[in-house]
XYZ file of C-alpha atoms in Angstrom:
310
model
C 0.000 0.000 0.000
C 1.727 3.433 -1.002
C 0.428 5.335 2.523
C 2.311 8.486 1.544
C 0.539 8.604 -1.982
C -2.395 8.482 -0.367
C -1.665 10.897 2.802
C -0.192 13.432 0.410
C -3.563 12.791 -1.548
C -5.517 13.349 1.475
C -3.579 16.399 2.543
C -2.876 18.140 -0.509
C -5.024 17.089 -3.405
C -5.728 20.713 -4.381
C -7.474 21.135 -1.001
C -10.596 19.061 -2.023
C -10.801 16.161 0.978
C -9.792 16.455 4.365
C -10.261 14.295 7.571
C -13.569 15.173 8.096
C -14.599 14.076 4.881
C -13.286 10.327 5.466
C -14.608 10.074 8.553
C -18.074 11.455 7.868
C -17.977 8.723 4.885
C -16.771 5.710 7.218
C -19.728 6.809 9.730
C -22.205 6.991 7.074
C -21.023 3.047 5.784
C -20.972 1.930 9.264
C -24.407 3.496 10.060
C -26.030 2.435 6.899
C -27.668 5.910 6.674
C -27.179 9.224 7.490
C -29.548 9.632 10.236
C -27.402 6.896 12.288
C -24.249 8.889 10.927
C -25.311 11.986 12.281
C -26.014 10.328 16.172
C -22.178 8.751 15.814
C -20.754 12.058 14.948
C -22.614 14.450 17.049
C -23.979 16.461 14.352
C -27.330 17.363 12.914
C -28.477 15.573 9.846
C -28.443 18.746 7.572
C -24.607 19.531 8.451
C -24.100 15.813 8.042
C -25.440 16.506 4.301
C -24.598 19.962 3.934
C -20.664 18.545 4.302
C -21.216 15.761 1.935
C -23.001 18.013 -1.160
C -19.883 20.117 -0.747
C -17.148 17.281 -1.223
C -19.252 15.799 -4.170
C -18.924 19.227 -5.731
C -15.646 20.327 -5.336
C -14.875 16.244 -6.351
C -16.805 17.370 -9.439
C -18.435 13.433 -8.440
C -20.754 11.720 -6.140
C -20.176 9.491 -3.548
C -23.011 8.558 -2.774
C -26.542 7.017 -4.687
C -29.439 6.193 -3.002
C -31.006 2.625 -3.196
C -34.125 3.065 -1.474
C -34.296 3.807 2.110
C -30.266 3.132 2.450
C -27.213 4.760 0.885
C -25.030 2.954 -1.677
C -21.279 4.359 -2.419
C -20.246 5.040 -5.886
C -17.510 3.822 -7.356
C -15.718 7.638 -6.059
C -17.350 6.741 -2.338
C -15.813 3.281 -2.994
C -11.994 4.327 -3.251
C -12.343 7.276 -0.546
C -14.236 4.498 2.061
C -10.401 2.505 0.801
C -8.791 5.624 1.533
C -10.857 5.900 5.269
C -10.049 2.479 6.047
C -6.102 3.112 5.750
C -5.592 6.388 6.887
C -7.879 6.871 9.622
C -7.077 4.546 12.293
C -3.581 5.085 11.730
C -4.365 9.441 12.647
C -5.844 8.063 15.620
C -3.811 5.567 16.585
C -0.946 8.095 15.982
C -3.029 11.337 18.562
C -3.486 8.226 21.169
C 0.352 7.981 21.527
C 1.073 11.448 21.656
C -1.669 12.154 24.617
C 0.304 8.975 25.884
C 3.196 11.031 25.925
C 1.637 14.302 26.828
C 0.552 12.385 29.916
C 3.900 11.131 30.784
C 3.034 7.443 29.589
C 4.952 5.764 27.381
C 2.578 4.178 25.385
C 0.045 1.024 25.005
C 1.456 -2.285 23.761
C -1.739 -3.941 21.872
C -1.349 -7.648 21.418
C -3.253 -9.856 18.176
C -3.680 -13.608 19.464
C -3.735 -16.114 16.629
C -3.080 -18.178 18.827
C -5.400 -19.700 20.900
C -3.307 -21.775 23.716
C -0.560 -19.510 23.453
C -2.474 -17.216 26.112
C -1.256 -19.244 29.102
C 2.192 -19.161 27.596
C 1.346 -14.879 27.182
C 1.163 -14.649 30.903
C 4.192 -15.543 32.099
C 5.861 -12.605 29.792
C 3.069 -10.145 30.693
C 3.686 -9.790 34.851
C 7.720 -9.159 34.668
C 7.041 -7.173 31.599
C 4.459 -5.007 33.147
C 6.813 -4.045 36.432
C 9.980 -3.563 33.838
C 7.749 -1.228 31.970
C 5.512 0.958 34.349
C 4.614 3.296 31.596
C 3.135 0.893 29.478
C -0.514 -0.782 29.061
C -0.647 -3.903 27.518
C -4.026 -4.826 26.236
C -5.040 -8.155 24.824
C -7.172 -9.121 21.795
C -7.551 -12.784 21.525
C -10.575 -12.072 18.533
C -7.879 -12.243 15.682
C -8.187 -16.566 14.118
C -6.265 -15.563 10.965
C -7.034 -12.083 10.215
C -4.126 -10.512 12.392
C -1.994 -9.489 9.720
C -4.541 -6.987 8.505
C -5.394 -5.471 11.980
C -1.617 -5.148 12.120
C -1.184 -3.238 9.002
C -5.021 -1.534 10.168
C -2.943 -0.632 13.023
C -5.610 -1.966 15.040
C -2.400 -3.923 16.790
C 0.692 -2.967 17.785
C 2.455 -7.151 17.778
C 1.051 -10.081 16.351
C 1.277 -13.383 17.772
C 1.203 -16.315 15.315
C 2.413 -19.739 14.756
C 1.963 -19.258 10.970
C 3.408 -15.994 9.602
C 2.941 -14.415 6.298
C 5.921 -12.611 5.422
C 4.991 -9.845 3.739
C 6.285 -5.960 3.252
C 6.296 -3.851 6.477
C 6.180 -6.450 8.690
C 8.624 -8.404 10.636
C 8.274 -11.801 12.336
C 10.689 -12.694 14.845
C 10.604 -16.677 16.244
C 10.420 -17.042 20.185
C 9.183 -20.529 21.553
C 9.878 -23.813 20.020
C 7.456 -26.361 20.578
C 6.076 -29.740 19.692
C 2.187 -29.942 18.510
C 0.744 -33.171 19.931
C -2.414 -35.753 19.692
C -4.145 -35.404 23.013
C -6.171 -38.420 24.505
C -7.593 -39.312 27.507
C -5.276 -41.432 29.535
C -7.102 -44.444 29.184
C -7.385 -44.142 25.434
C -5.955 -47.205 23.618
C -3.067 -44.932 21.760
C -2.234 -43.017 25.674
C 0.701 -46.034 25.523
C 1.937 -45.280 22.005
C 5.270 -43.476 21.021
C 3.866 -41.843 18.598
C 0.148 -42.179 16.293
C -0.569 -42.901 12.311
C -3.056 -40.398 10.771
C -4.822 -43.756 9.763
C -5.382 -44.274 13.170
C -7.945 -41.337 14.061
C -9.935 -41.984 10.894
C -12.580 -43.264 13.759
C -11.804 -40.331 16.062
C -13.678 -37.291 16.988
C -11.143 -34.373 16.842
C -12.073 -31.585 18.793
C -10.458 -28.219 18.020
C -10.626 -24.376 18.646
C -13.194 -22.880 16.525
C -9.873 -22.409 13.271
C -11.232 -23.687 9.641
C -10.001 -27.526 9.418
C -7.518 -26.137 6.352
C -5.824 -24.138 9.330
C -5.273 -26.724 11.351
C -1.733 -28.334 11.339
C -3.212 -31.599 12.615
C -5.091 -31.526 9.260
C -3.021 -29.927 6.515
C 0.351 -31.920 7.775
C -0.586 -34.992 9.244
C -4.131 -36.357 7.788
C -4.903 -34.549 4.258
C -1.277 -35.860 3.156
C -2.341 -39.143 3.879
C -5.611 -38.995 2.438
C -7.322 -39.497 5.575
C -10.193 -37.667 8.002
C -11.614 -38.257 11.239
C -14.803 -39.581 11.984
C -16.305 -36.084 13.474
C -14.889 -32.742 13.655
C -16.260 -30.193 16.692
C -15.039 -27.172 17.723
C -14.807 -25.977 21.629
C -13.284 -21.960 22.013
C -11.950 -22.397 25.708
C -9.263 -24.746 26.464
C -10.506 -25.599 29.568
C -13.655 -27.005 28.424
C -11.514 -28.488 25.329
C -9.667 -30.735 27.463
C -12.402 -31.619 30.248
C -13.834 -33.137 27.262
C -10.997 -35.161 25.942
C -10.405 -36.083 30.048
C -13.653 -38.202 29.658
C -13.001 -39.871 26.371
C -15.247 -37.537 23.776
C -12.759 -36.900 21.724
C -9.008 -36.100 21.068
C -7.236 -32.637 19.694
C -3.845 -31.839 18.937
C -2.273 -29.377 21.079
C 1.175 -27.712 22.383
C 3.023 -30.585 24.174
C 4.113 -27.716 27.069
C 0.642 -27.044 27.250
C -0.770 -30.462 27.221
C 1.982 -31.324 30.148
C 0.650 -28.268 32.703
C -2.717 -29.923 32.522
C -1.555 -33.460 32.759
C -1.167 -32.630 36.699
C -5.024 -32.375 37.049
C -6.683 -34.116 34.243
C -6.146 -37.528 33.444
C -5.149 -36.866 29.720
C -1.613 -37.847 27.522
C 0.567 -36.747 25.157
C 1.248 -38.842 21.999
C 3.630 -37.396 19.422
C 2.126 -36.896 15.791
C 3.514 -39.361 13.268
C 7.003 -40.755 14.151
C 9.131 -37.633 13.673
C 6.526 -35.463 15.297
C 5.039 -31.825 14.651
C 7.520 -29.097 15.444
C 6.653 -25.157 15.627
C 7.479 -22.175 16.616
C 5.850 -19.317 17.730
C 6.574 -15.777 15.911
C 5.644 -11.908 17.180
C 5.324 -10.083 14.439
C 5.620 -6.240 14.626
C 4.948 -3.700 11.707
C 8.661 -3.023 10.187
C 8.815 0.706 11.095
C 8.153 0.350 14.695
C 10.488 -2.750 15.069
C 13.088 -0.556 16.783
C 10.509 1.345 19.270
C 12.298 0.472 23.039
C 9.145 -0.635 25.041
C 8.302 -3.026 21.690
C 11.895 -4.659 21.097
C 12.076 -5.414 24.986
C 8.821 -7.366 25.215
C 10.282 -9.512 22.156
C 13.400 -9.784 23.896
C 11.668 -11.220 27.116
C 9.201 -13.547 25.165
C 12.102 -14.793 23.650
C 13.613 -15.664 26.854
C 10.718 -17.490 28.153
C 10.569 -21.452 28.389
C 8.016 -23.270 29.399
């Protein structure tokens, strides 16, 4: 994305749109009219259209056609809605710091989870990081299954963790935990013994996961699907918790961190059985948008997760 093209265009395109334009427009999409748009922005519904008549004419265009009751962008309202959706959250992002600052803060560390078991493993960075860095928030957002790398360029995110990166431009990935990803069975379950399990040998298994498309799932794109294989039942379960209460009583198996699968071995009668004979190995990346790679309070909470063993 060429962000200063589109700044510069934003700023200095003979005058013609300004903030207030892109943000009136991203109200009136999220609103779906301009009554609603008006109540978001705290302003009366004849400013609200006064302002847009104004851009269409100076854009010599309109953004806007009606389609019925509800508003429809043109292909003009189209590209500036583009232009909203890039530039604005990084203007606010950007006047959040700097009252950070103003205030004598150093800033807010926001953290994408793609990750769903990697929480427990978040914690133990979080405390020690937190008293090495009193003028920093850290705040959590565990919504992100596989659409962290655009709230990261969104700047809806400040760090990204992810056990599958996409490399792409701007961004940089940096790997900090090595693990194994493991079958997990109740410990009664006939393969609890084994060394390690066949993907032939959960075709009459119900495999219980987080709620990640199958295709997503390593237990499914390297282990079965290369074998031509699929288990009997797929469900989904969002907390791990629950996840492995229900493998404890025999409903079902799930593949799993092996650290992870270990701290709950202590209270739930469950195993770890490695995932073909030469196992499943991964690692766990933070990725960070390129520019702010270098930024002190960012590069030391990479430092420390990197330090962390489980």
């Amino acid at each position: 994305m060429n962000y200063i093209h589109d700044l510069m265009l934003a700023e200095v395109g003979i005058g013609m749109i300004e903030r207030s334009h892109l943000a009136i427009l991203r109200a009136v999409e999220q609103g779906g009219s301009l009554t609603a748009a008006a109540e978001r922005l705290h302003l009366t519904q004849s400013a609200l259209s006064h302002a847009i008549k104004k851009l269409e004419l100076q854009l010599g265009a309109p953004v806007w056609e009606r389609e019925g009751r509800s508003l429809r962008p043109t292909q003009a309202g189209q590209y500036l809605l583009g232009l909203a959706g890039r530039l604005l959250p990084q203007l606010e992002h950007a006047e959040d710091v700097i009252a950070r600052m103003a205030a004598g803060e150093r800033g807010i560390l926001r953290i994408g989870m793609e990750c769903h078991p990697c929480y427990q493993w978040l914690l133990k960075i979080v405390g020690p990081y937190l008293t090495a860095w009193p003028g920093v928030d850290v705040d959590v957002k565990q919504q992100f299954q596989f659409g962290g790398m655009a709230a990261l360029f969104g700047h809806d995110i400040d760090l990204l963790v992810t056990p599958d990166p996409l490399h792409k431009p701007g961004v940089e990935f940096t790997p900090v935990f090595d693990y194994e990803q493991v079958l997990v069975v109740a410990a009664n379950h006939p393969l609890a013994q084994a060394d390690f399990v066949r993907p032939e040998q959960l075709v009459d298994e119900v495999l219980i996961s987080y709620p990640v498309p199958a295709e997503r799932l390593d237990i499914y794109n390297q282990f079965m699907q290369p074998a031509g294989v699929a288990p009997r039942r797929h469900k989904t379960i969002e907390t791990t918790d629950i996840l492995l209460h229900t493998v404890a009583v025999g409903r079902g198996v799930a593949a799993l961190p092996r650290w992870l699968v270990e701290e709950y071995a202590g209270s739930l009668p469950i195993c770890a059985v490695s995932l073909g004979e030469g196992g499943i190995n991964k690692h766990i990346y933070l990725g960070v948008r390129s520019a702010e790679r270098e930024t002190d309070y960012i590069d030391a909470f990479i430092r420390q997760a990197a330090d962390v063993s489980w």
